[in-house]
Amino acid sequence: MTVFLVTAILFSIDARYHTFDEVAYELDSIAQQYPAITHLDTIGYTTTDSLPIFALKISDNAHVDEDEPAILYVACHHAEEILGIEICMYMIDDLLMRQAQDSLVRHWIDNREIWFVPLLNADGHGVVMTGIDTIWRKNKRDNNNNGIFDIDFDGVDLNRNYNFHWTTGGSGDPSSEYYRGAATFSENETRALRDLSVAHNFAFCITYHSARTGLGEVIYFPWNAAGYFPPDYFFIREIADTLSKLIINDQGNAHYLALPGAGYDGRTRNWMYGVLNIFTYCVEVSTTTIQPGWMVDDICERNRVGAYYLLERTEQGGITGCIYDSLTGEPISAEIIVHDYYDATLPARKSDAQYGRFLRMLAAGDYDIEVRKPGYATKYISDINVSDTVLTEFDIQLSQMEYTLPVSAGNQLSLAPNPASNVIRISTDQQSFSSLKVFDCTGRFVKQFNYPTIQQSNYVVWDCTDEKNRKIAQGIYYVVGESGENLVTRKVVFVK
Ligand SMILES: [Zn+2]
């Protein structure tokens, strides 16, 4: 209690900084004022106080998930690092104010999906803003389950809670400021950001922080883990260098620095890149966490310039296109592997399932790629030329791999029509099959018809549903007649 009184008296946060209520009110007003180009979403509720975690998307047709590169700006993993909130709110205002007159801003809004999560750790932020503890870092997780918020024992460091080499980062001690939590993604806040990131396949992310002490005005990117650099290091660093040069420091005599982050652990940037292949930059804003109110607008304005570069960069230097099934034309989510820039210990970047869209940022040069998906023949494309001004665009067709089943001679099984689009009549010219089984092109079991059904009429009408009576997907299927050791296989194509 003594601590509470002393800090409250010694330090009050400048009114220039947003409270939670002000963030909520402003985002809500903005969503009402710009209903066509903003989409306000609650992506979860905070762990302890159940406050909504807001995400605001700015884009044309904002309520639709369009086939456009998505970029995420997130702030306040750490409660006291409140400058990032201001930068996000400032950029939201700036984009919306300028979109009517500024053709470049309009271009971004029409061709990007720009997402902001301005206040991830609203619980911890409340601890700071109410003056209970103005250097509070974590959320308010009740680690000792006593129903009371103890500043000496409670809270999880959200930026150590992600599922990427989780045990190597932070601390296992709940009283530590760096407590990584009881499990990966144990906190509502990190789960909310995880789910948003998985859903939107972001090309880039900036996560805003500030250093209480030590080096500020730095951009950390993944990673230098004792000499182990990630496969995209070269591209990530090049972009970090450009980004950092665009943000002038508080003194006005230099720009931010770009450095590979030393941690190879459950931090946001490592998980974002290491698991989802999102190029993620941790911007340590300014030289300390809470600057005087008069400095805030200027800090935001200088950071805005760098942040917007990522909106530009998504249409420069890289490869993009859509991946389709060569038979059905359906978009598919497949892995894009760039030769020499691939590490088998990390998941590869995938095209999104909805549009089959891939977007892979690269530096100017020639590249060989490989496109993979289980059940499909791997596709190799060589000598793709990438410039540093525009994206190299091409679509990719993947062919379903034909599963090889043992085939015996004989003509005892026929399928009609083939291709089929509604029902398939499976006829047998001898009543010797104990069962008919259907498999898809990957060899996965789909459906089975047993002896009595077949015996009745010498044929089975298959309504193209699976075991659970769901209509099957378009593709190649195999019908296998079983008669003791003897198997007879026929192929059928199903198109809708
Ligand atoms: Zn931080």
PDB file of N, CA, C and O in Angstrom, residues 315-319 385-393:
ATOM      1  N   GLU A 315       5.080  -4.157 -52.161  1.00  0.00           N
ATOM      2  CA  GLU A 315       4.977  -4.280 -53.625  1.00  0.00           C
ATOM      3  C   GLU A 315       6.314  -4.072 -54.331  1.00  0.00           C
ATOM      4  O   GLU A 315       6.369  -3.823 -55.509  1.00  0.00           O
ATOM      5  N   GLN A 316       7.373  -4.246 -53.568  1.00  0.00           N
ATOM      6  CA  GLN A 316       8.704  -4.173 -54.181  1.00  0.00           C
ATOM      7  C   GLN A 316       9.471  -5.454 -53.883  1.00  0.00           C
ATOM      8  O   GLN A 316       9.334  -6.019 -52.805  1.00  0.00           O
ATOM      9  N   GLY A 317      10.289  -5.883 -54.821  1.00  0.00           N
ATOM     10  CA  GLY A 317      11.253  -6.947 -54.553  1.00  0.00           C
ATOM     11  C   GLY A 317      10.719  -8.189 -53.883  1.00  0.00           C
ATOM     12  O   GLY A 317      10.848  -8.341 -52.667  1.00  0.00           O
ATOM     13  N   GLY A 318      10.135  -9.074 -54.662  1.00  0.00           N
ATOM     14  CA  GLY A 318       9.641 -10.322 -54.099  1.00  0.00           C
ATOM     15  C   GLY A 318       8.856 -11.081 -55.149  1.00  0.00           C
ATOM     16  O   GLY A 318       8.829 -10.686 -56.314  1.00  0.00           O
ATOM     17  N   ILE A 319       8.279 -12.182 -54.720  1.00  0.00           N
ATOM     18  CA  ILE A 319       7.465 -12.964 -55.656  1.00  0.00           C
ATOM     19  C   ILE A 319       6.058 -13.082 -55.092  1.00  0.00           C
ATOM     20  O   ILE A 319       5.867 -13.150 -53.882  1.00  0.00           O
ATOM     21  N   ASN A 385      13.524 -14.143 -61.874  1.00  0.00           N
ATOM     22  CA  ASN A 385      14.214 -12.870 -61.696  1.00  0.00           C
ATOM     23  C   ASN A 385      13.391 -11.937 -60.809  1.00  0.00           C
ATOM     24  O   ASN A 385      12.206 -11.717 -61.053  1.00  0.00           O
ATOM     25  N   VAL A 386      14.047 -11.416 -59.788  1.00  0.00           N
ATOM     26  CA  VAL A 386      13.386 -10.485 -58.868  1.00  0.00           C
ATOM     27  C   VAL A 386      14.097  -9.144 -58.948  1.00  0.00           C
ATOM     28  O   VAL A 386      15.329  -9.079 -58.869  1.00  0.00           O
ATOM     29  N   SER A 387      13.338  -8.092 -59.135  1.00  0.00           N
ATOM     30  CA  SER A 387      13.926  -6.748 -59.175  1.00  0.00           C
ATOM     31  C   SER A 387      13.733  -6.098 -57.807  1.00  0.00           C
ATOM     32  O   SER A 387      13.149  -6.702 -56.910  1.00  0.00           O
ATOM     33  N   ASP A 388      14.220  -4.882 -57.648  1.00  0.00           N
ATOM     34  CA  ASP A 388      13.995  -4.233 -56.353  1.00  0.00           C
ATOM     35  C   ASP A 388      12.920  -3.157 -56.440  1.00  0.00           C
ATOM     36  O   ASP A 388      12.757  -2.363 -55.522  1.00  0.00           O
ATOM     37  N   THR A 389      12.172  -3.156 -57.530  1.00  0.00           N
ATOM     38  CA  THR A 389      11.145  -2.127 -57.659  1.00  0.00           C
ATOM     39  C   THR A 389       9.721  -2.668 -57.706  1.00  0.00           C
ATOM     40  O   THR A 389       8.805  -2.051 -57.184  1.00  0.00           O
ATOM     41  N   VAL A 390       9.557  -3.835 -58.337  1.00  0.00           N
ATOM     42  CA  VAL A 390       8.200  -4.399 -58.441  1.00  0.00           C
ATOM     43  C   VAL A 390       8.241  -5.879 -58.043  1.00  0.00           C
ATOM     44  O   VAL A 390       9.293  -6.507 -58.041  1.00  0.00           O
ATOM     45  N   LEU A 391       7.063  -6.408 -57.762  1.00  0.00           N
ATOM     46  CA  LEU A 391       6.967  -7.830 -57.467  1.00  0.00           C
ATOM     47  C   LEU A 391       6.988  -8.621 -58.765  1.00  0.00           C
ATOM     48  O   LEU A 391       6.454  -8.171 -59.774  1.00  0.00           O
ATOM     49  N   THR A 392       7.619  -9.781 -58.752  1.00  0.00           N
ATOM     50  CA  THR A 392       7.569 -10.710 -59.873  1.00  0.00           C
ATOM     51  C   THR A 392       6.342 -11.588 -59.659  1.00  0.00           C
ATOM     52  O   THR A 392       6.225 -12.241 -58.631  1.00  0.00           O
ATOM     53  N   GLU A 393       5.424 -11.555 -60.633  1.00  0.00           N
ATOM     54  CA  GLU A 393       4.129 -12.187 -60.413  1.00  0.00           C
ATOM     55  C   GLU A 393       3.916 -13.378 -61.328  1.00  0.00           C
ATOM     56  O   GLU A 393       4.139 -13.277 -62.539  1.00  0.00           O
TER      57      GLU A 393
END
